[in-house]
mmCIF file of C-alpha atoms in Angstrom:
data_model
loop_
_atom_site.group_PDB
_atom_site.id
_atom_site.type_symbol
_atom_site.label_atom_id
_atom_site.label_comp_id
_atom_site.label_asym_id
_atom_site.label_seq_id
_atom_site.Cartn_x
_atom_site.Cartn_y
_atom_site.Cartn_z
ATOM 1 C CA MET A 190 -45.552 126.649 143.929
ATOM 2 C CA GLY A 191 -45.840 126.791 140.121
ATOM 3 C CA ILE A 192 -42.085 127.279 139.770
ATOM 4 C CA PHE A 193 -41.472 124.347 142.121
ATOM 5 C CA ILE A 194 -43.765 122.029 140.139
ATOM 6 C CA ARG A 195 -42.187 123.034 136.827
ATOM 7 C CA SER A 196 -38.711 122.400 138.275
ATOM 8 C CA LEU A 197 -39.852 119.017 139.582
ATOM 9 C CA ILE A 198 -41.203 118.043 136.154
ATOM 10 C CA ILE A 199 -37.981 119.110 134.423
ATOM 11 C CA CYS A 200 -35.870 117.097 136.877
ATOM 12 C CA THR A 201 -38.086 114.051 136.384
ATOM 13 C CA VAL A 202 -37.754 114.266 132.598
ATOM 14 C CA LEU A 203 -33.983 114.614 132.852
ATOM 15 C CA LEU A 204 -33.742 111.637 135.193
ATOM 16 C CA CYS A 205 -35.805 109.507 132.831
ATOM 17 C CA ALA A 206 -33.630 110.550 129.918
ATOM 18 C CA CYS A 207 -30.482 109.611 131.819
ATOM 19 C CA HIS A 208 -32.007 106.289 132.823
ATOM 20 C CA ASN A 209 -32.934 105.466 129.229
ATOM 21 C CA GLU A 210 -29.473 106.440 128.045
ATOM 22 C CA HIS A 211 -27.935 103.638 130.100
ATOM 23 C CA HIS A 212 -30.801 101.149 129.789
ATOM 24 C CA PRO A 213 -32.031 100.856 126.200
ATOM 25 C CA THR A 214 -35.737 100.305 125.774
ATOM 26 C CA HIS A 215 -37.039 96.988 124.513
ATOM 27 C CA LYS A 216 -36.953 96.927 120.740
ATOM 28 C CA LYS A 217 -39.883 95.518 118.794
ATOM 29 C CA ILE A 218 -39.093 92.784 116.309
ATOM 30 C CA ARG A 219 -41.015 91.632 113.273
ATOM 31 C CA HIS A 220 -40.449 88.292 111.585
ATOM 32 C CA ILE A 221 -39.666 88.321 107.874
ATOM 33 C CA ASN A 222 -40.181 85.168 105.839
ATOM 34 C CA ILE A 223 -39.133 84.951 102.194
ATOM 35 C CA LYS A 224 -39.408 81.888 99.999
ATOM 36 C CA LYS A 225 -38.464 81.906 96.324
ATOM 37 C CA THR A 226 -38.245 79.011 93.903
ATOM 38 C CA THR A 227 -37.249 78.986 90.249
ATOM 39 C CA ARG A 228 -36.497 76.336 87.643
ATOM 40 C CA LEU A 229 -33.265 76.219 85.702
ATOM 41 C CA ASP A 230 -35.115 76.463 82.397
ATOM 42 C CA SER A 231 -38.696 76.634 81.108
ATOM 43 C CA CYS A 232 -39.303 72.864 81.354
ATOM 44 C CA GLN A 233 -41.526 71.821 84.272
ATOM 45 C CA SER A 234 -39.215 68.922 85.083
ATOM 46 C CA SER A 235 -35.994 70.948 85.149
ATOM 47 C CA PRO A 236 -33.955 71.385 88.383
ATOM 48 C CA LEU A 237 -35.055 73.793 91.079
ATOM 49 C CA CYS A 238 -33.306 76.552 92.964
ATOM 50 C CA SER A 239 -35.036 77.093 96.318
ATOM 51 C CA ILE A 240 -34.264 79.890 98.764
ATOM 52 C CA MET A 241 -35.757 80.253 102.243
ATOM 53 C CA ILE A 242 -34.984 83.229 104.442
ATOM 54 C CA GLU A 243 -36.156 83.908 108.003
ATOM 55 C CA VAL A 244 -35.143 87.160 109.676
ATOM 56 C CA ASP A 245 -35.845 88.767 113.044
ATOM 57 C CA ASP A 246 -35.950 92.447 112.084
ATOM 58 C CA MET A 247 -36.030 95.385 114.533
ATOM 59 C CA THR A 248 -38.708 97.868 113.539
ATOM 60 C CA ASP A 249 -37.547 101.115 115.199
ATOM 61 C CA THR A 250 -35.515 103.722 113.312
ATOM 62 C CA THR A 251 -32.921 104.653 115.931
ATOM 63 C CA VAL A 252 -29.292 105.067 114.956
ATOM 64 C CA SER A 253 -28.318 102.004 117.005
ATOM 65 C CA THR A 254 -30.827 99.811 115.138
ATOM 66 C CA GLN A 255 -29.666 101.175 111.790
ATOM 67 C CA ASN A 256 -26.083 100.273 112.719
ATOM 68 C CA ILE A 257 -27.161 96.776 113.762
ATOM 69 C CA ASN A 258 -29.203 96.158 110.620
ATOM 70 C CA GLN A 259 -26.461 97.405 108.334
ATOM 71 C CA THR A 260 -23.928 95.047 109.887
ATOM 72 C CA ILE A 261 -26.317 92.073 109.754
ATOM 73 C CA ALA A 262 -27.303 92.843 106.155
ATOM 74 C CA LEU A 263 -23.659 92.799 105.100
ATOM 75 C CA GLU A 264 -22.818 89.621 107.028
ATOM 76 C CA ALA A 265 -25.925 87.635 106.099
ATOM 77 C CA PHE A 266 -26.734 88.900 102.613
ATOM 78 C CA GLY A 267 -23.676 90.760 101.325
ATOM 79 C CA HIS A 268 -25.542 94.088 101.157
ATOM 80 C CA ALA A 269 -24.832 96.997 103.532
ATOM 81 C CA SER A 270 -28.437 98.174 103.925
ATOM 82 C CA TYR A 271 -30.466 99.607 106.797
ATOM 83 C CA SER A 272 -33.373 97.453 105.610
ATOM 84 C CA LEU A 273 -32.951 93.719 106.197
ATOM 85 C CA ALA A 274 -35.963 93.006 103.997
ATOM 86 C CA GLN A 275 -34.408 94.847 101.039
ATOM 87 C CA ALA A 276 -31.018 93.200 101.600
ATOM 88 C CA ALA A 277 -32.636 89.742 101.730
ATOM 89 C CA ASP A 278 -34.673 90.385 98.590
ATOM 90 C CA SER A 279 -31.594 91.634 96.694
ATOM 91 C CA PHE A 280 -29.691 88.520 97.773
ATOM 92 C CA CYS A 281 -32.440 86.249 96.429
ATOM 93 C CA THR A 282 -32.575 88.044 93.084
ATOM 94 C CA GLU A 283 -28.810 87.947 92.584
ATOM 95 C CA TYR A 284 -28.490 84.314 93.690
ATOM 96 C CA ILE A 285 -31.186 83.133 91.280
ATOM 97 C CA LEU A 286 -29.694 85.100 88.381
ATOM 98 C CA ARG A 287 -26.241 83.642 89.095
ATOM 99 C CA TYR A 288 -27.717 80.132 89.364
ATOM 100 C CA LYS A 289 -29.236 80.348 85.895
ATOM 101 C CA LYS A 290 -26.269 82.107 84.314
ATOM 102 C CA GLU A 291 -23.665 79.637 85.593
ATOM 103 C CA LEU A 292 -25.575 76.361 85.272
ATOM 104 C CA ALA A 293 -28.040 76.656 82.381
ATOM 105 C CA HIS A 294 -25.538 75.813 79.631
ATOM 106 C CA LEU A 295 -23.998 72.963 81.657
ATOM 107 C CA TYR A 296 -27.407 71.460 82.313
ATOM 108 C CA ALA A 297 -28.369 71.765 78.634
ATOM 109 C CA ALA A 298 -25.173 69.943 77.622
ATOM 110 C CA ASP A 299 -25.878 67.133 80.106
ATOM 111 C CA GLN A 300 -29.421 66.839 78.800
ATOM 112 C CA LYS A 301 -28.129 66.266 75.286
ATOM 113 C CA ARG A 302 -25.893 63.471 76.597
ATOM 114 C CA GLY A 303 -28.810 61.912 78.466
ATOM 115 C CA ILE A 304 -27.374 62.772 81.886
ATOM 116 C CA HIS A 305 -29.933 63.661 84.560
ATOM 117 C CA SER A 306 -28.263 64.829 87.769
ATOM 118 C CA SER A 307 -29.863 65.964 91.028
ATOM 119 C CA TRP A 308 -26.762 68.071 91.630
ATOM 120 C CA TYR A 309 -28.455 70.893 89.745
ATOM 121 C CA ASP A 310 -31.091 71.216 92.485
ATOM 122 C CA PHE A 311 -29.786 74.054 94.654
ATOM 123 C CA LYS A 312 -31.105 74.867 98.119
ATOM 124 C CA TYR A 313 -30.179 77.814 100.312
ATOM 125 C CA ARG A 314 -31.605 78.625 103.741
ATOM 126 C CA ILE A 315 -30.613 81.640 105.827
ATOM 127 C CA ALA A 316 -32.039 82.141 109.323
ATOM 128 C CA VAL A 317 -31.230 85.302 111.295
ATOM 129 C CA LYS A 318 -32.438 84.837 114.858
ATOM 130 C CA HIS A 319 -32.347 87.417 117.660
ATOM 131 C CA GLN A 320 -32.098 86.851 121.368
ATOM 132 C CA GLY A 321 -31.070 88.958 124.303
ATOM 133 C CA GLY A 322 -27.658 88.756 125.919
ATOM 134 C CA ILE A 323 -25.723 89.922 128.941
ATOM 135 C CA ASN A 324 -25.749 93.691 129.658
ATOM 136 C CA GLY A 325 -28.769 94.092 127.399
ATOM 137 C CA TYR A 326 -26.734 93.113 124.348
ATOM 138 C CA HIS A 327 -28.510 91.978 121.191
ATOM 139 C CA CYS A 328 -27.234 88.612 119.962
ATOM 140 C CA TYR A 329 -27.943 87.469 116.427
ATOM 141 C CA ARG A 330 -27.276 83.967 115.160
ATOM 142 C CA ILE A 331 -26.869 83.773 111.389
ATOM 143 C CA ASP A 332 -27.399 80.195 110.266
ATOM 144 C CA LYS A 333 -26.664 79.472 106.599
ATOM 145 C CA THR A 334 -27.304 76.030 105.120
ATOM 146 C CA LYS A 335 -26.816 75.426 101.422
ATOM 147 C CA TYR A 336 -26.598 72.622 98.926
ATOM 148 C CA GLU A 337 -24.940 73.457 95.619
ATOM 149 C CA GLY A 338 -24.196 70.020 94.228
ATOM 150 C CA GLY A 339 -21.754 67.536 95.672
ATOM 151 C CA ALA A 340 -22.073 64.869 98.307
ATOM 152 C CA PHE A 341 -23.458 66.924 101.189
ATOM 153 C CA GLU A 342 -24.819 70.300 102.193
ATOM 154 C CA HIS A 343 -22.742 72.985 103.893
ATOM 155 C CA ARG A 344 -23.716 74.739 107.119
ATOM 156 C CA GLN A 345 -22.137 77.914 108.492
ATOM 157 C CA LEU A 346 -23.260 79.272 111.857
ATOM 158 C CA SER A 347 -22.025 82.656 113.045
ATOM 159 C CA CYS A 348 -23.013 85.035 115.817
ATOM 160 C CA LEU A 349 -22.936 88.819 116.073
ATOM 161 C CA ASN A 350 -23.222 90.579 119.431
ATOM 162 C CA PHE A 351 -24.281 94.237 119.574
ATOM 163 C CA ASN A 352 -24.303 96.989 122.153
ATOM 164 C CA GLY A 353 -27.948 98.049 122.395
ATOM 165 C CA LEU A 354 -27.115 101.738 122.891
ATOM 166 C CA THR A 355 -24.661 102.214 120.041
ATOM 167 C CA GLY A 356 -25.385 99.326 117.702
ATOM 168 C CA LYS A 357 -21.672 98.541 117.577
ATOM 169 C CA LEU A 358 -20.246 95.036 117.737
ATOM 170 C CA VAL A 359 -19.176 93.804 121.173
ATOM 171 C CA LYS A 360 -15.850 92.018 121.593
ATOM 172 C CA LEU A 361 -15.061 89.214 124.007
ATOM 173 C CA ASP A 362 -12.567 91.533 125.696
ATOM 174 C CA ASP A 363 -15.454 93.865 126.565
ATOM 175 C CA VAL A 364 -16.798 91.179 128.901
ATOM 176 C CA LEU A 365 -13.736 89.193 130.033
ATOM 177 C CA ARG A 366 -10.376 90.308 131.369
ATOM 178 C CA PRO A 367 -7.171 89.752 129.337
ATOM 179 C CA ALA A 368 -6.348 86.653 131.422
ATOM 180 C CA CYS A 369 -9.371 84.870 129.962
ATOM 181 C CA HIS A 370 -7.421 83.106 127.218
ATOM 182 C CA THR A 371 -5.377 81.065 129.678
ATOM 183 C CA LEU A 372 -8.287 80.205 131.953
ATOM 184 C CA LEU A 373 -10.822 79.481 129.206
ATOM 185 C CA HIS A 374 -8.886 76.659 127.530
ATOM 186 C CA PRO A 375 -9.442 74.042 130.286
ATOM 187 C CA LEU A 376 -13.122 75.022 130.533
ATOM 188 C CA LEU A 377 -13.576 74.500 126.798
ATOM 189 C CA ILE A 378 -11.753 71.157 126.914
ATOM 190 C CA ASN A 379 -13.891 69.964 129.833
ATOM 191 C CA GLU A 380 -17.099 70.921 128.028
ATOM 192 C CA LEU A 381 -15.908 69.147 124.877
ATOM 193 C CA LEU A 382 -15.124 66.021 126.923
ATOM 194 C CA ARG A 383 -18.565 66.168 128.535
ATOM 195 C CA GLN A 384 -20.459 66.581 125.266
ATOM 196 C CA PHE A 385 -18.699 63.715 123.523
ATOM 197 C CA GLU A 386 -18.568 61.489 126.622
ATOM 198 C CA CYS A 387 -14.788 61.217 126.644
ATOM 199 C CA ASN A 388 -12.339 61.007 129.542
ATOM 200 C CA ASN A 389 -9.235 62.456 127.921
ATOM 201 C CA ARG A 390 -7.768 63.961 124.758
ATOM 202 C CA GLU A 391 -6.890 60.535 123.350
ATOM 203 C CA GLU A 392 -10.549 59.507 123.394
ATOM 204 C CA LEU A 393 -11.490 62.775 121.702
ATOM 205 C CA GLN A 394 -8.976 62.111 118.948
ATOM 206 C CA GLU A 395 -10.370 58.620 118.462
ATOM 207 C CA LYS A 396 -13.636 60.351 117.582
ATOM 208 C CA GLY A 397 -11.826 62.671 115.178
ATOM 209 C CA LEU A 398 -11.712 65.714 117.477
ATOM 210 C CA LEU A 399 -8.626 67.905 117.991
ATOM 211 C CA ARG A 400 -6.540 65.820 115.619
ATOM 212 C CA LEU A 401 -5.190 68.750 113.606
ATOM 213 C CA THR A 402 -5.443 71.544 116.165
ATOM 214 C CA ASP A 403 -5.509 72.166 119.890
ATOM 215 C CA ILE A 404 -8.509 73.834 121.498
ATOM 216 C CA TYR A 405 -8.638 77.575 120.899
ATOM 217 C CA ILE A 406 -10.922 80.530 121.568
ATOM 218 C CA PRO A 407 -12.828 81.176 118.338
ATOM 219 C CA ALA A 408 -13.807 84.606 117.057
ATOM 220 C CA ASN A 409 -17.301 83.135 116.767
ATOM 221 C CA TYR A 410 -19.204 83.358 120.069
ATOM 222 C CA GLU A 411 -22.523 84.396 121.581
ATOM 223 C CA LEU A 412 -22.646 86.593 124.690
ATOM 224 C CA GLY A 413 -25.943 85.186 125.965
ATOM 225 C CA LYS A 414 -27.727 86.013 129.212
ATOM 226 C CA ASP A 415 -26.387 83.012 131.136
ATOM 227 C CA TYR A 416 -23.640 81.570 128.933
ATOM 228 C CA ILE A 417 -20.909 82.481 126.518
ATOM 229 C CA SER A 418 -21.389 79.964 123.723
ATOM 230 C CA PHE A 419 -18.274 79.316 121.636
ATOM 231 C CA ILE A 420 -19.097 78.154 118.115
ATOM 232 C CA TYR A 421 -16.952 75.861 115.959
ATOM 233 C CA ASN A 422 -18.249 75.079 112.492
ATOM 234 C CA ALA A 423 -17.778 71.748 110.722
ATOM 235 C CA GLY A 424 -14.143 70.852 110.161
ATOM 236 C CA GLU A 425 -12.707 73.409 112.608
ATOM 237 C CA ILE A 426 -11.983 71.157 115.593
ATOM 238 C CA GLY A 427 -13.622 67.951 114.391
ATOM 239 C CA PRO A 428 -14.494 66.026 111.234
ATOM 240 C CA HIS A 429 -16.983 67.538 108.824
ATOM 241 C CA LYS A 430 -19.553 64.845 109.575
ATOM 242 C CA THR A 431 -19.689 65.976 113.223
ATOM 243 C CA GLY A 432 -21.131 69.298 112.120
ATOM 244 C CA THR A 433 -21.254 72.450 114.221
ATOM 245 C CA ILE A 434 -19.978 72.200 117.781
ATOM 246 C CA ILE A 435 -21.218 74.709 120.369
ATOM 247 C CA LEU A 436 -19.499 74.854 123.754
ATOM 248 C CA PRO A 437 -21.510 76.894 126.301
ATOM 249 C CA ILE A 438 -19.612 78.142 129.356
ATOM 250 C CA PRO A 439 -21.828 79.604 132.142
ATOM 251 C CA TYR A 440 -20.896 83.007 133.545
ATOM 252 C CA THR A 441 -20.964 81.474 137.018
ATOM 253 C CA ARG A 442 -17.712 79.694 136.066
ATOM 254 C CA LEU A 443 -16.159 82.880 134.702
ATOM 255 C CA ARG A 444 -16.576 85.190 137.700
ATOM 256 C CA THR A 445 -12.837 85.524 138.347
ATOM 257 C CA ILE A 446 -12.121 86.804 134.838
ATOM 258 C CA MET A 447 -15.279 88.817 134.117
ATOM 259 C CA LYS A 448 -15.117 92.600 133.995
ATOM 260 C CA PRO A 449 -17.520 94.552 136.255
ATOM 261 C CA GLN A 450 -20.951 94.666 134.668
ATOM 262 C CA LYS A 451 -22.420 98.125 134.097
#
């Protein structure tokens, strides 16, 4: 009986291990908030450089999480680090140093000429937000908004999709069959027409959309739980003033071109 019980326990452990291998456990996430502000010189009325960073950071130390964090750190902060907090802090330090180095002498020269410009007030916000996706994927939206002088601020939204078991990036071809490119185009056009309340391409072009390019499948997409959201940043398929355009296509409309889900 003792041998039987020990064998039963061993089999149970092995089954649990196999189950976990194919179904990654839920990963705990902590929220990192960093805010740093510095003046261009020692005067209390001098221009400000403000940086705000919000990051959803996985706290476990598995290889898959390390792979995910390293990729996010490089994409969001330009530092290939396993620690998102360290990468974010290094980004802030370098950005502030570059701000002072490149602008201090220009600002001083303008001050002597009596020129006071708000263009020296720099603002940079980076938000890294996590949410679950299809097949247990981890989807991260990296939203960067910055103002560095000029007439308007710049926004860049990108998405990274990760396999929860390996921490490697997931491609669109991992979810959809090769025929997807042909079948996706009309779905994207229809969603664009719906969002901008247009009946045809001519009406879209009257609003500044698709004037310089036809619709295309961007490399920027989110493999969410219910939708694939295709992301076009300002100026890609419409005028800059339109901003970021996100076209969500539900999986229910993609059944014929989806690969079998594991």
